[in-house]
Each structure stands twice: as C-alpha cells, then as structure tokens.
Tab-separated table of C-alpha atoms and ligand atoms in Angstrom:
chain	number	residue	atom	x	y	z
D	172	LEU	CA	-13.040	30.243	-10.140
D	173	VAL	CA	-10.111	29.634	-7.553
D	174	ARG	CA	-13.170	29.133	-4.907
D	175	THR	CA	-15.035	26.373	-7.063
D	176	ALA	CA	-11.708	24.602	-7.792
D	177	LEU	CA	-10.941	24.520	-3.984
D	178	ALA	CA	-14.842	23.395	-3.155
D	179	ARG	CA	-13.985	20.605	-6.117
D	180	ARG	CA	-11.354	19.671	-4.590
D	181	ARG	CA	-12.124	19.135	-1.247
D	182	HIS	CA	-15.239	17.316	-2.454
D	183	SER	CA	-13.018	15.020	-3.880
D	184	ARG	CA	-11.372	13.799	-1.002
D	185	CYS	CA	-12.578	10.433	0.016
D	186	TYR	CA	-12.581	9.692	4.082
D	187	LEU	CA	-13.219	6.163	5.893
D	188	LEU	CA	-15.888	7.665	8.543
D	189	ASP	CA	-15.849	3.870	10.015
D	190	TYR	CA	-15.949	-0.068	8.917
D	191	VAL	CA	-17.488	-3.147	10.816
D	192	CYS	CA	-15.422	-6.672	10.195
D	193	HIS	CA	-18.479	-9.219	9.958
D	194	ARG	CA	-18.591	-11.628	12.668
D	195	PRO	CA	-20.546	-14.845	12.196
D	196	CYS	CA	-22.151	-16.724	15.535
D	197	ASP	CA	-20.317	-19.032	17.021
D	198	ASP	CA	-21.823	-22.232	15.866
D	199	ARG	CA	-20.768	-21.878	12.758
D	200	LYS	CA	-16.967	-21.597	13.746
D	201	VAL	CA	-15.300	-24.243	12.180
D	202	SER	CA	-13.453	-26.297	14.473
D	203	SER	CA	-10.673	-28.679	13.984
D	204	ASP	CA	-12.901	-31.587	14.947
D	205	THR	CA	-15.426	-30.283	12.104
D	206	VAL	CA	-12.612	-29.903	9.287
D	207	GLY	CA	-12.013	-33.940	10.429
D	208	ARG	CA	-15.390	-34.925	9.607
D	209	VAL	CA	-15.764	-33.013	6.514
D	210	VAL	CA	-12.917	-34.663	5.232
D	211	THR	CA	-14.341	-38.203	6.270
D	212	ARG	CA	-17.640	-38.058	4.600
D	213	ASN	CA	-16.208	-37.164	1.374
D	214	LYS	CA	-15.793	-41.135	0.108
D	215	ARG	CA	-13.789	-39.484	-3.099
D	216	LEU	CA	-11.164	-38.824	-0.813
D	217	GLY	CA	-8.528	-41.503	0.873
D	218	VAL	CA	-5.799	-41.251	2.370
D	219	PRO	CA	-2.840	-39.499	-0.064
D	220	GLU	CA	-5.929	-36.602	-0.188
D	221	TYR	CA	-5.956	-36.923	3.831
D	222	ARG	CA	-1.841	-36.351	3.574
D	223	PHE	CA	-2.157	-33.310	1.348
D	224	LEU	CA	-4.993	-31.809	3.157
D	225	LEU	CA	-3.287	-31.863	6.706
D	226	ARG	CA	0.213	-30.584	4.937
D	227	VAL	CA	-1.612	-27.286	3.467
D	228	ILE	CA	-3.923	-26.758	6.696
D	229	VAL	CA	-1.490	-27.067	9.110
D	230	GLY	CA	1.097	-25.046	6.312
D	231	SER	CA	-2.047	-22.304	6.931
D	232	GLY	CA	-1.886	-21.408	10.137
D	233	ILE	CA	-5.982	-21.098	10.184
D	234	GLY	CA	-6.541	-22.050	13.728
D	235	GLU	CA	-10.218	-23.666	15.319
D	236	GLU	CA	-12.078	-20.738	15.639
D	237	SER	CA	-12.800	-19.294	11.746
D	238	TYR	CA	-16.435	-19.898	10.383
D	239	CYS	CA	-17.936	-21.273	7.679
D	240	PRO	CA	-21.817	-21.401	6.397
D	241	ARG	CA	-24.671	-23.835	7.864
D	242	ASN	CA	-25.200	-25.643	5.254
D	243	ILE	CA	-21.544	-27.070	6.020
D	244	LEU	CA	-22.554	-27.764	9.579
D	245	GLU	CA	-25.802	-29.850	8.276
D	246	CYS	CA	-23.424	-31.931	6.089
D	247	ARG	CA	-25.079	-30.255	2.849
D	248	GLU	CA	-21.478	-28.858	1.689
D	249	ASP	CA	-22.356	-31.006	-2.121
D	250	SER	CA	-25.683	-29.938	-2.169
D	251	PRO	CA	-26.126	-26.504	-0.884
D	252	THR	CA	-29.297	-24.271	-1.976
D	253	HIS	CA	-30.226	-21.090	-3.099
D	254	GLN	CA	-31.454	-20.351	0.256
D	255	ASP	CA	-28.032	-21.324	1.814
D	256	ALA	CA	-26.239	-18.869	-0.394
D	257	LEU	CA	-28.820	-16.025	0.579
D	258	ASP	CA	-29.032	-16.721	4.613
D	259	GLU	CA	-24.833	-16.148	4.338
D	260	MET	CA	-24.953	-13.189	2.507
D	261	ASP	CA	-27.827	-12.470	5.273
D	262	ALA	CA	-25.980	-13.026	8.178
D	263	LEU	CA	-23.703	-10.518	7.050
D	264	PHE	CA	-26.050	-7.895	6.288
D	265	ASP	CA	-27.726	-8.292	9.447
D	266	GLU	CA	-24.697	-8.254	11.455
D	267	ALA	CA	-21.980	-5.907	10.403
D	268	ILE	CA	-24.170	-3.022	8.356
D	269	ALA	CA	-26.363	-2.706	11.014
D	270	GLU	CA	-24.176	-2.645	13.116
D	271	LEU	CA	-21.867	-0.117	11.037
D	272	PHE	CA	-24.767	2.446	11.149
D	273	LEU	CA	-25.776	2.046	14.621
D	274	ARG	CA	-21.872	3.433	15.432
D	275	SER	CA	-21.975	5.677	13.525
D	276	GLY	CA	-25.237	6.728	13.845
D	277	PHE	CA	-26.198	7.196	10.639
D	278	ALA	CA	-29.494	5.730	8.726
D	279	PRO	CA	-29.721	3.473	5.863
D	280	ARG	CA	-31.489	6.482	4.256
D	281	ASP	CA	-28.033	8.787	4.389
D	282	VAL	CA	-26.691	6.527	1.773
D	283	ASP	CA	-26.023	7.916	-1.205
D	284	VAL	CA	-23.787	5.495	-2.901
D	285	LEU	CA	-23.846	1.721	-2.262
D	286	VAL	CA	-21.385	-0.668	-3.966
D	287	VAL	CA	-21.520	-4.429	-2.859
D	288	ASN	CA	-18.948	-7.289	-4.188
D	289	VAL	CA	-19.374	-10.385	-4.021
D	290	SER	CA	-17.553	-12.931	-6.898
D	291	LEU	CA	-19.064	-16.495	-6.548
D	292	PHE	CA	-22.886	-15.269	-6.314
D	293	ALA	CA	-24.891	-13.121	-8.877
D	294	PRO	CA	-28.505	-13.750	-7.981
D	295	ALA	CA	-31.454	-11.640	-9.020
D	296	PRO	CA	-31.971	-9.601	-8.111
D	297	SER	CA	-28.954	-8.388	-6.849
D	298	LEU	CA	-27.523	-8.355	-3.558
D	299	ALA	CA	-26.906	-4.507	-3.486
D	300	SER	CA	-30.820	-4.541	-4.368
D	301	ARG	CA	-31.384	-7.134	-1.419
D	302	ILE	CA	-29.489	-4.664	0.575
D	303	VAL	CA	-31.449	-1.284	-0.410
D	304	ARG	CA	-34.583	-3.148	0.600
D	305	ARG	CA	-34.087	-4.827	3.650
D	306	PHE	CA	-32.556	-1.225	5.433
D	307	GLY	CA	-35.198	0.801	3.515
D	308	MET	CA	-32.695	2.840	1.541
D	309	ARG	CA	-33.766	5.689	-0.810
D	310	GLU	CA	-34.951	5.277	-4.330
D	311	ASP	CA	-31.706	7.503	-5.550
D	312	VAL	CA	-29.282	5.543	-3.591
D	313	ALA	CA	-26.734	4.707	-6.429
D	314	GLU	CA	-26.238	1.130	-6.158
D	315	TYR	CA	-23.555	-1.028	-7.766
D	316	ASN	CA	-22.907	-4.553	-7.329
D	317	LEU	CA	-19.804	-6.043	-8.519
D	318	SER	CA	-19.098	-10.001	-8.820
D	319	GLY	CA	-16.384	-12.301	-10.135
D	320	MET	CA	-13.588	-9.493	-9.323
D	321	GLY	CA	-11.969	-12.247	-6.837
D	322	CYS	CA	-9.916	-11.166	-3.872
D	323	SER	CA	-8.797	-8.086	-4.859
D	324	ALA	CA	-12.727	-6.085	-5.586
D	325	SER	CA	-12.789	-4.422	-2.650
D	326	LEU	CA	-10.410	-2.066	-3.716
D	327	ILE	CA	-12.139	-1.761	-6.837
D	328	SER	CA	-15.403	-1.102	-4.967
D	329	LEU	CA	-13.638	1.351	-3.490
D	330	ASP	CA	-12.167	3.338	-6.307
D	331	LEU	CA	-15.885	2.939	-7.766
D	332	ALA	CA	-17.050	4.528	-4.807
D	333	ARG	CA	-14.535	7.620	-4.688
D	334	ARG	CA	-15.844	8.109	-8.029
D	335	ALA	CA	-19.515	7.565	-7.777
D	336	LEU	CA	-19.059	10.102	-4.647
D	337	ARG	CA	-17.156	12.981	-6.997
D	338	THR	CA	-20.258	13.841	-8.972
D	339	ARG	CA	-22.270	14.054	-5.564
D	340	PRO	CA	-20.737	16.492	-3.601
D	341	ALA	CA	-21.047	15.998	0.488
D	342	SER	CA	-22.474	12.409	0.107
D	343	LEU	CA	-22.146	8.991	1.971
D	344	ALA	CA	-20.754	5.621	0.249
D	345	LEU	CA	-21.303	1.927	1.632
D	346	VAL	CA	-18.799	-0.227	0.490
D	347	VAL	CA	-19.535	-3.808	1.145
D	348	SER	CA	-17.177	-6.941	0.450
D	349	SER	CA	-17.401	-10.422	1.263
D	350	GLU	CA	-17.580	-14.145	-0.885
D	351	SER	CA	-20.005	-16.687	-0.854
D	352	ILE	CA	-18.580	-20.038	0.618
D	353	ALA	CA	-22.064	-22.069	0.726
D	354	PRO	CA	-22.191	-22.655	-2.764
D	355	SER	CA	-18.743	-22.942	-3.411
D	356	TRP	CA	-17.345	-25.724	-1.472
D	357	TYR	CA	-15.059	-28.084	-3.943
D	358	SER	CA	-16.262	-31.859	-3.254
D	359	GLY	CA	-13.769	-33.286	-5.600
D	360	LYS	CA	-10.018	-34.374	-5.495
D	361	ASP	CA	-7.656	-31.773	-7.164
D	362	LYS	CA	-5.024	-30.890	-5.640
D	363	SER	CA	-4.889	-27.235	-6.933
D	364	MET	CA	-8.720	-27.000	-6.234
D	365	MET	CA	-8.777	-28.692	-2.806
D	366	MET	CA	-6.821	-26.047	-1.599
D	367	GLY	CA	-9.450	-23.303	-1.633
D	368	ASN	CA	-11.544	-25.292	1.229
D	369	CYS	CA	-8.264	-25.044	3.740
D	370	LEU	CA	-7.999	-21.449	2.694
D	371	PHE	CA	-10.989	-19.410	2.193
D	372	ARG	CA	-13.917	-18.763	5.442
D	373	SER	CA	-17.138	-17.048	5.930
D	374	GLY	CA	-16.644	-12.888	6.472
D	375	GLY	CA	-17.040	-9.956	5.663
D	376	SER	CA	-17.100	-6.303	5.561
D	377	ALA	CA	-19.181	-3.043	5.827
D	378	VAL	CA	-17.010	0.524	4.951
D	379	LEU	CA	-18.871	3.817	5.479
D	380	LEU	CA	-16.876	6.721	3.404
D	381	THR	CA	-17.794	9.910	2.769
D	382	ASN	CA	-16.388	13.295	0.328
D	383	ASN	CA	-18.180	15.588	3.101
D	384	PRO	CA	-15.671	18.204	4.413
D	385	SER	CA	-17.428	19.071	7.217
D	386	LEU	CA	-17.175	15.049	8.288
D	387	ARG	CA	-13.256	15.439	8.357
D	388	GLY	CA	-13.101	15.917	11.707
D	389	ARG	CA	-15.072	12.541	12.506
D	390	ALA	CA	-13.273	10.184	10.082
D	391	LYS	CA	-11.189	7.837	11.056
D	392	MET	CA	-8.841	8.238	7.313
D	393	VAL	CA	-8.044	9.713	4.347
D	394	LEU	CA	-7.502	8.143	1.522
D	395	ARG	CA	-4.520	9.277	-0.482
D	396	HIS	CA	-3.862	7.206	-3.135
D	397	LEU	CA	-5.361	4.288	-5.290
D	398	VAL	CA	-3.898	2.268	-8.021
D	399	ARG	CA	-5.076	-0.949	-9.572
D	400	THR	CA	-3.292	-3.547	-11.635
D	401	ASN	CA	-3.953	-6.111	-13.685
D	402	THR	CA	-2.045	-8.578	-15.324
D	403	CYS	CA	-5.154	-10.185	-17.095
D	404	ALA	CA	-3.685	-10.591	-20.824
D	405	ASP	CA	-1.060	-12.929	-19.488
D	406	ASP	CA	-2.034	-16.372	-19.528
D	407	GLU	CA	-0.201	-18.109	-16.616
D	408	ALA	CA	-1.498	-14.879	-14.387
D	409	HIS	CA	-4.822	-14.817	-16.186
D	410	THR	CA	-5.405	-18.951	-14.867
D	411	CYS	CA	-3.391	-18.713	-11.995
D	412	ALA	CA	-6.645	-18.150	-9.793
D	413	LEU	CA	-9.668	-20.095	-11.787
D	414	GLN	CA	-13.449	-21.178	-10.929
D	415	ARG	CA	-13.450	-24.911	-13.042
D	416	GLU	CA	-14.675	-27.949	-13.581
D	417	ASP	CA	-12.131	-30.513	-12.547
D	418	GLU	CA	-11.937	-34.318	-14.943
D	419	ASP	CA	-14.968	-35.694	-13.187
D	420	GLY	CA	-17.078	-32.428	-13.754
D	421	HIS	CA	-16.942	-30.856	-9.770
D	422	VAL	CA	-16.539	-27.473	-9.722
D	423	GLY	CA	-14.353	-25.455	-7.485
D	424	ILE	CA	-11.371	-22.405	-7.832
D	425	SER	CA	-8.110	-24.510	-8.982
D	426	LEU	CA	-5.260	-22.255	-7.394
D	427	SER	CA	-2.104	-22.450	-9.113
D	428	LYS	CA	1.299	-23.067	-7.613
D	429	ASP	CA	2.823	-20.542	-9.608
D	430	LEU	CA	0.552	-17.929	-7.721
D	431	PRO	CA	2.556	-16.035	-5.157
D	432	LYS	CA	5.050	-15.713	-8.183
D	433	ALA	CA	1.798	-14.048	-10.499
D	434	ALA	CA	1.353	-12.270	-7.293
D	435	VAL	CA	5.100	-10.379	-7.016
D	436	ARG	CA	4.645	-9.881	-10.913
D	437	ALA	CA	1.252	-7.624	-10.313
D	438	LEU	CA	3.013	-5.990	-7.468
D	439	THR	CA	5.657	-4.993	-9.213
D	440	LEU	CA	3.764	-3.428	-11.684
D	441	ASN	CA	1.517	-2.038	-9.195
D	442	LEU	CA	4.387	-0.393	-6.853
D	443	ARG	CA	6.134	1.419	-10.028
D	444	ARG	CA	3.091	3.639	-10.065
D	445	LEU	CA	2.369	4.247	-6.654
D	446	ALA	CA	6.056	4.445	-5.609
D	447	ARG	CA	6.543	7.832	-7.147
D	448	ARG	CA	3.341	9.315	-5.637
D	449	VAL	CA	3.948	7.923	-1.842
D	450	LEU	CA	7.873	8.120	-1.384
D	451	PRO	CA	9.587	11.129	-0.407
D	452	VAL	CA	11.681	12.676	-3.151
D	453	SER	CA	15.066	11.577	-1.508
D	454	GLU	CA	14.078	7.949	-1.369
D	455	LEU	CA	13.575	8.435	-5.170
D	456	LEU	CA	16.511	10.266	-6.090
D	457	ARG	CA	18.670	7.616	-4.003
D	458	PHE	CA	16.702	4.921	-5.800
D	459	ALA	CA	17.403	6.494	-9.063
D	460	ALA	CA	21.285	7.176	-8.398
D	461	GLN	CA	21.712	3.824	-7.187
D	462	TYR	CA	19.981	2.536	-10.408
D	463	VAL	CA	22.360	4.758	-12.616
D	464	SER	CA	25.397	3.352	-11.042
D	465	SER	CA	24.609	-0.043	-11.283
D	466	LYS	CA	23.603	0.373	-15.166
D	467	LEU	CA	27.084	2.437	-15.885
D	468	LEU	CA	28.874	-0.201	-13.768
D	469	SER	CA	27.440	-2.902	-15.724
D	470	GLN	CA	26.926	-4.688	-12.394
D	471	SER	CA	25.655	-8.444	-13.041
D	472	PRO	CA	22.210	-9.452	-11.886
D	473	VAL	CA	23.799	-11.839	-9.493
D	474	GLN	CA	25.884	-8.923	-8.025
D	475	ALA	CA	22.521	-6.746	-8.004
D	476	LYS	CA	20.374	-9.550	-6.497
D	477	SER	CA	23.098	-10.541	-3.355
D	478	ASP	CA	22.478	-6.942	-2.745
D	479	GLY	CA	18.695	-6.361	-2.101
D	480	ARG	CA	19.536	-2.534	-1.544
D	481	LEU	CA	20.524	-1.765	-5.267
D	482	ARG	CA	17.265	-2.726	-7.047
D	483	LYS	CA	14.926	-2.226	-4.428
D	484	VAL	CA	13.283	1.270	-2.958
D	485	ASN	CA	12.491	1.139	0.216
D	486	PHE	CA	9.159	1.320	0.893
D	487	LYS	CA	9.529	1.630	4.989
D	488	THR	CA	10.390	5.773	3.702
D	489	GLY	CA	6.736	6.061	2.812
D	490	VAL	CA	4.398	4.024	4.947
D	491	GLU	CA	4.146	2.807	7.960
D	492	HIS	CA	1.481	0.086	8.493
D	493	TYR	CA	1.086	-2.902	5.753
D	494	CYS	CA	-1.919	-3.671	5.896
D	495	LEU	CA	-1.753	-7.128	3.358
D	496	HIS	CA	-3.775	-9.480	1.495
D	497	PRO	CA	-4.433	-12.964	4.045
D	498	GLY	CA	-3.984	-15.112	0.935
D	499	GLY	CA	-2.163	-17.602	2.016
D	500	ALA	CA	1.112	-18.329	3.969
D	501	ALA	CA	3.138	-18.541	0.840
D	502	VAL	CA	1.312	-14.813	-0.785
D	503	VAL	CA	2.429	-13.114	2.246
D	504	LYS	CA	6.347	-14.638	2.566
D	505	ALA	CA	6.205	-13.371	-0.986
D	506	VAL	CA	5.310	-10.041	-0.703
D	507	LYS	CA	7.490	-9.638	2.843
D	508	GLU	CA	10.706	-10.954	0.801
D	509	SER	CA	9.921	-8.506	-2.277
D	510	LEU	CA	9.074	-5.155	-0.187
D	511	GLY	CA	11.863	-6.052	2.700
D	512	LEU	CA	9.605	-6.222	5.453
D	513	ASP	CA	10.278	-7.742	8.951
D	514	ALA	CA	8.119	-10.034	11.107
D	515	ASP	CA	6.204	-7.439	12.834
D	516	ASP	CA	4.972	-5.881	9.119
D	517	VAL	CA	3.654	-9.210	8.779
D	518	GLU	CA	1.905	-10.241	11.880
D	519	PRO	CA	-1.363	-8.475	11.022
D	520	ALA	CA	-2.140	-10.596	7.599
D	521	LEU	CA	-0.663	-13.623	9.122
D	522	MET	CA	-3.093	-13.713	12.716
D	523	THR	CA	-5.858	-12.961	10.275
D	524	LEU	CA	-5.168	-15.850	8.489
D	525	CYS	CA	-4.817	-17.989	11.944
D	526	ARG	CA	-8.142	-16.213	13.549
D	527	TRP	CA	-10.273	-15.660	10.333
D	528	GLY	CA	-9.005	-17.331	7.715
D	529	ASN	CA	-9.487	-16.111	3.801
D	530	THR	CA	-12.252	-14.028	3.963
D	531	SER	CA	-11.147	-13.048	0.445
D	532	ALA	CA	-12.263	-9.629	-0.761
D	533	SER	CA	-13.012	-8.300	3.214
D	534	SER	CA	-9.570	-10.082	4.668
D	535	LEU	CA	-7.800	-7.312	4.572
D	536	TRP	CA	-10.524	-5.108	6.829
D	537	TYR	CA	-9.732	-7.758	8.890
D	538	VAL	CA	-6.077	-6.960	9.260
D	539	MET	CA	-6.335	-3.085	9.522
D	540	SER	CA	-9.295	-3.690	12.472
D	541	TYR	CA	-5.789	-5.781	13.958
D	542	MET	CA	-4.187	-2.948	13.497
D	543	GLU	CA	-6.371	-1.094	15.394
D	544	ALA	CA	-6.661	-3.209	18.083
D	545	LYS	CA	-3.451	-2.979	18.609
D	546	GLY	CA	-3.623	0.134	19.109
D	547	ARG	CA	-0.708	0.312	15.861
D	548	LEU	CA	-2.373	3.580	13.672
D	549	LYS	CA	-1.620	7.010	15.221
D	550	LYS	CA	-2.536	10.119	13.547
D	551	GLY	CA	-0.420	10.879	10.723
D	552	ASP	CA	0.575	7.150	10.271
D	553	ARG	CA	0.078	5.821	6.845
D	554	ALA	CA	-1.203	2.121	6.113
D	555	PHE	CA	-0.982	0.441	3.201
D	556	MET	CA	-3.521	-1.731	1.750
D	557	LEU	CA	-2.588	-4.355	-0.759
D	558	THR	CA	-4.834	-6.965	-2.150
D	559	PHE	CA	-4.455	-9.646	-4.840
D	560	GLY	CA	-7.311	-11.004	-6.935
D	561	SER	CA	-7.934	-13.604	-9.823
D	562	GLY	CA	-7.642	-12.093	-12.653
D	563	PHE	CA	-4.378	-11.584	-11.953
D	564	LYS	CA	-5.035	-8.048	-9.950
D	565	CYS	CA	-3.031	-6.288	-7.858
D	566	ASN	CA	-4.616	-3.332	-6.442
D	567	SER	CA	-3.207	-1.211	-3.601
D	568	CYS	CA	-4.288	1.987	-1.797
D	569	VAL	CA	-2.645	3.948	0.789
D	570	TRP	CA	-4.825	5.694	3.919
D	571	GLU	CA	-3.650	8.359	6.149
D	572	VAL	CA	-4.848	8.308	9.883
D	573	THR	CA	-6.582	11.410	10.533
D	574	GLY	CA	-8.709	10.371	13.798
D	575	ASP	CA	-8.685	8.641	16.593
D	576	MET	CA	-8.476	4.841	15.612
D	577	ALA	CA	-8.925	2.492	19.055
D	578	ASP	CA	-11.835	0.087	18.339
D	579	LYS	CA	-11.285	-3.286	18.863
D	580	GLY	CA	-13.980	-4.039	16.183
D	581	ALA	CA	-14.349	-7.620	15.703
D	582	TRP	CA	-11.265	-8.465	17.531
D	583	ALA	CA	-12.667	-7.478	20.872
D	584	ASP	CA	-13.100	-10.491	22.613
D	585	CYS	CA	-9.245	-12.469	21.247
D	586	ILE	CA	-7.107	-9.670	20.467
D	587	ASP	CA	-4.923	-10.273	23.658
D	588	GLU	CA	-4.050	-14.308	22.568
D	589	TYR	CA	-2.997	-13.137	18.914
D	590	PRO	CA	-0.081	-14.048	18.359
D	591	PRO	CA	0.154	-16.570	20.326
D	592	PRO	CA	2.972	-18.490	21.512
D	593	PRO	CA	5.835	-19.348	18.837
D	594	GLU	CA	5.735	-22.833	17.212
D	595	GLY	CA	7.396	-25.020	19.385
D	596	THR	CA	6.112	-24.350	22.108
D	597	THR	CA	2.837	-25.148	21.323
D	598	THR	CA	1.278	-28.054	19.366
D	599	ASN	CA	-1.116	-27.670	15.837
D	600	PRO	CA	-4.695	-28.919	16.536
D	601	TYR	CA	-4.891	-30.398	13.124
D	602	MET	CA	-1.261	-31.829	13.699
D	603	ASP	CA	-2.315	-33.434	17.147
D	604	LYS	CA	-5.945	-34.441	16.155
D	605	TYR	CA	-4.735	-36.399	12.263
D	606	SER	CA	-0.924	-36.744	12.431
D	607	TRP	CA	-1.620	-40.431	12.297
D	608	VAL	CA	-2.736	-40.096	8.650
D	609	ASN	CA	1.014	-39.842	8.149
D	610	GLN	CA	1.603	-43.234	9.531
D	611	VAL	CA	-0.961	-45.313	8.295
D	612	ASP	CA	-0.767	-47.136	5.512
D	613	ALA	CA	-2.702	-46.272	2.518
D	614	LEU	CA	-3.679	-49.708	1.880
D	615	VAL	CA	-5.114	-50.164	5.628
D	616	LEU	CA	-8.218	-48.087	4.881
N	1578	MLC	C1	-1.173	-23.805	1.121
N	1578	MLC	C2	0.399	-23.361	2.108
N	1578	MLC	C3	-0.261	-22.820	3.018
N	1578	MLC	C4	0.861	-24.326	1.882
N	1578	MLC	O1	2.612	-24.462	2.658
N	1578	MLC	P1	3.957	-24.977	3.183
N	1578	MLC	O2	5.281	-24.371	3.765
N	1578	MLC	O3	2.913	-25.772	4.248
N	1578	MLC	O4	3.852	-26.191	2.386
N	1578	MLC	P2	3.732	-26.209	0.845
N	1578	MLC	O5	3.979	-24.988	0.405
N	1578	MLC	O6	5.388	-26.906	0.307
N	1578	MLC	O7	2.971	-27.076	-0.046
N	1578	MLC	C5	2.428	-27.983	0.669
N	1578	MLC	C6	1.869	-28.975	-0.561
N	1578	MLC	O8	1.410	-28.496	-1.226
N	1578	MLC	C7	1.176	-28.480	-2.695
N	1578	MLC	N1	0.698	-27.234	-3.408
N	1578	MLC	C8	1.318	-26.233	-2.791
N	1578	MLC	N2	0.271	-25.984	-3.940
N	1578	MLC	C9	-0.088	-26.158	-4.285
N	1578	MLC	C10	-1.403	-25.934	-5.290
N	1578	MLC	N3	-1.319	-24.737	-5.904
N	1578	MLC	N4	-2.001	-26.815	-6.646
N	1578	MLC	C11	-1.424	-28.084	-6.082
N	1578	MLC	N5	-0.933	-28.265	-4.675
N	1578	MLC	C12	-0.177	-27.594	-4.186
N	1578	MLC	C13	2.675	-28.539	-2.302
N	1578	MLC	O9	3.467	-28.774	-4.070
N	1578	MLC	C14	3.182	-29.640	-1.019
N	1578	MLC	O10	2.665	-31.061	-1.423
N	1578	MLC	P3	3.939	-32.113	-1.833
N	1578	MLC	O11	4.184	-32.485	-0.515
N	1578	MLC	O12	3.206	-33.481	-2.375
N	1578	MLC	O13	5.071	-31.799	-2.631
N	1578	MLC	C15	1.263	-22.750	0.607
N	1578	MLC	O14	1.758	-23.089	-0.426
N	1578	MLC	C16	0.141	-21.194	0.466
N	1578	MLC	O15	-0.297	-20.933	0.979
N	1578	MLC	N6	0.346	-21.222	-1.103
N	1578	MLC	C17	-0.766	-19.950	-1.374
N	1578	MLC	C18	-1.811	-20.693	-1.510
N	1578	MLC	C19	-2.821	-19.631	-2.634
N	1578	MLC	O16	-2.421	-19.995	-3.358
N	1578	MLC	N7	-3.666	-18.320	-1.568
N	1578	MLC	C20	-3.891	-16.963	-2.587
N	1578	MLC	C21	-5.369	-17.687	-2.609
N	1578	MLC	S1	-6.396	-16.969	-3.882
N	1578	MLC	C22	-6.637	-15.632	-3.332
N	1578	MLC	O17	-6.907	-14.914	-2.258
N	1578	MLC	C23	-7.630	-14.628	-4.415
N	1578	MLC	C24	-8.630	-14.461	-4.972
N	1578	MLC	O18	-9.548	-15.327	-5.341
N	1578	MLC	O19	-8.989	-14.018	-5.730
C-alpha cells in the first residue's frame, strides 16, 4: 500500500522538460514607421486620436522589434481572411513546436496530452487537432482546446495538463499558448479599445511537461504549487477586459481604466491561498503576530497603510524570482507596489513588453526565458509565475529550478541589449518621429 502511495505521489509531480518561445520571421517586425503607416491610413482617426495613441505607445514602453501578422503589414488589417488567422498560428506551430521537438529529442508521437489555448480564434477543426495532424501525433493523444480564456490561460492549460497527466503514469504533455492578432485588429476610435492595438503583438509558446520520474534528471524545473482565482462574478472585474462592439459597430477588446485595480484585487485573493503554501512558517507567524497586534492596538487604516509592513507578507521569503504577466506598464507597476518588489524583480516583465509586446497568454514564458538568458535561475531557486486575464482571472504558480537553466532561447541575439540605457540618455523612437502631433493644430490636418 505504501509503495503504491509513493508511486502515485511520484507520478503526480509535474516537471518542465523544456520550452520554446516563438520568434516570428524578421519581416514581421513592427517598427515605429510601420505603426505610423497603419495609424495614418485609418481615415477614421484624426489628430486627437494620434495624440492619444502616441501617449499610450510611448507609455507602454514597446520598442521597434515586436511582431504582427502579415495581413497588417499588407494593409489588410480591416479585412482579414480566415487564412490570415490560420497562417499566423501555423507560423508558431512550424517554428516553436518543431524547435521544441528538435531540442528535446522527443518525437510528436511521444506526446500523450496536448493542450492548446488561443483566446480569439476557435476554428473547426480545432487548433489542437490541426497540431495533431500537422505533426502526425498518435490517435490516442488526449487533446484539449481552450478559447476565450484571456491572457491568464497558459496557467489554466498548465493546470489542465498536470491533471490529465495524473491519470496517465509516465506521460508527456505539450502545452501551446498564443493569441490570434490577425483577425483582431480594432479599426474604430474608442480609446479603451484602441489601447489593445498598441499593446498586443504576435507571439506564442510551446512547453513540454512530464510526470515521468525517470526523466526528472532532464527537467529544468518542477511545479510546486498552482492556484487559480477568478472574480468573474463581480461586474466591474468582469467587464474590465471585454470583447465588444463600439458604437459604430467595430469589434475590439476594450480595456477599462480600472483594470490594474481589478488585477490587484484578484491578486490579493490568489495570494491568500498561495501564501500559506509557499512562505516559511516564520514569515506566516510574523505576519499573524503583526496582524493581531495591529487589531489589539486598533490601529487606524491610515496608520496601517503608512507602514506597509504591518499589512503585507514579505513574499521574498518564499520565492526568489518574479515572472509577471507583462499586461502593460500600469499592470506591472500595480503588482510591483502591492508585492513590495524592486526594479530588478520587474525588469524581466518590462523588458518582455519592450522587446515582444504583450503576447497575451504566452507572455510569461518570454519573461521566464529572459530570466534564464540572463543566468538568474539557479538550482534550488523558486520562480513565481503570475498571470492576469479577462474574466477577470488571476492565476499563479511556483516552480523550483532543478536542472541547468542556461538557454538564451528567443532572446539569443539580443539579451545583452536589455535593459536599454536609462531614460534620458536615449530617445523614444515614437517620440522622435511623431511628437509633431502634439504641436499641430487639429484643424490643420
Ligand atoms: C497604456 C499605458 C501603458 C499608458 O501609461 P502612461 O503612464 O503613459 O499614461 P496614462 O496611464 O496616464 O495613460 C495615458 C492616456 O491614456 C488614457 N487611458 C489609460 N488607460 C485607458 C483606458 N483603459 N481606456 C481609455 N483611456 C485610457 C489616460 O486617461 C491618458 O489619457 P489623457 O492624457 O487623456 O488623460 C498604461 O496606462 C497601462 O499600462 N495601462 C494598462 C493596460 C492594460 O489594461 N493592460 C492589460 C491588457 S489585458 C491583458 O493583458 C489580459 C487579457 O486581455 O486577458
């Protein structure tokens, strides 16, 4: 009985064997010139919208090297075809999944579980079926396809994959996360919906997991905890990232100004459940003692707020690295403040925004890859992954590094260029080219 229990426990572990972040072809890069052309050919927009877009894209910190689908480069953002959406996905499959098999030495027929998440594109047959066919996977592969689950879906897929593995001893799972940008360009002039065009870019990730104890020695990390939280029942939270039509009938994703606030609320709920599993007893006791003493002293909320330590656990006692969803500069800043992090902790998320943009569900794997490429992840370290997504959802997990993590991955040719020199010593390419919109009289154009 003991032996069976131990074997079951061993097989319930979830190891990360390897992962690949998609690097689209160089000719799909979105330079500031490209953005200028896309914006000015939209005849619905005028100087007030140009000024807004300039402010948002400069504030987002996105550089010159993120990627978009070909239909946008070919001036067809307003009339995408079904094939455009399929092409964007196929480019991810053919590059990232193929590289993952090549690097890991596993064959497509070794895969027992396949989970795919892409929010805004759900063709029939599914994208999961498309991958099975494209790579010639086995007839009995358990395939799952998730859509409409937003930017936090990669951890939902991870959760699904690890649960599916539990019923299949010594198996392999492939998790593919992406977002479909090709059919999702917003052409109207509602500010909350124009923001998405500035933030979201093409990307994707392919992640190989196993519960096979004999592969433990080849694993990069082991999954220690995963917690999923949603605030979907709250109206404000539910509508803060919402696909809808504007008043002229243009469809897009509207992002509310309250989104960072909703993210912090969902994060608080998530941490309530995660903290007790991750933090050392000494930190939990310290927090409990301070909480009780602040209650006994009937400390006013103002006093309590002025000394953040009274109210917050020190998360750094439980994890060393922060792999935060790069939803936008304001989202990263809100998380930084509520977790008491420093500039080093949020650098991987901000650099991911700068180089790749917000690639939705796959974003956090680019953040992990940045940390790995910088040589930050050492054996025994724990990395906290935190995602937010429409719903509203906050999902998090903690990995422990068990193997060598020294791959430069998608950052191979550029990791030394990040972080760029501090603001003030360089100029923003968008400001350089388009600051004139802040000077011209709206009536002149
Ligand atoms: C866009 C920004 C980078 C801009 O930052 P800045 O510091 O430069 O400036 P700022 O915040 O003052 O905003 C600049 C101008 O935009 C306006 N503004 C800001 N947010 C807005 C919104 N949601 N809707 C409409 N307008 C908005 C401000 O009022 C201001 O206009 P004015 O000058 O007129 O006052 C930041 O605001 C940001 O990161 N916002 C959060 C983005 C977000 O929601 N990301 C989540 C994506 S969803 C996701 O990742 C998950 C998922 O989809 O599932």
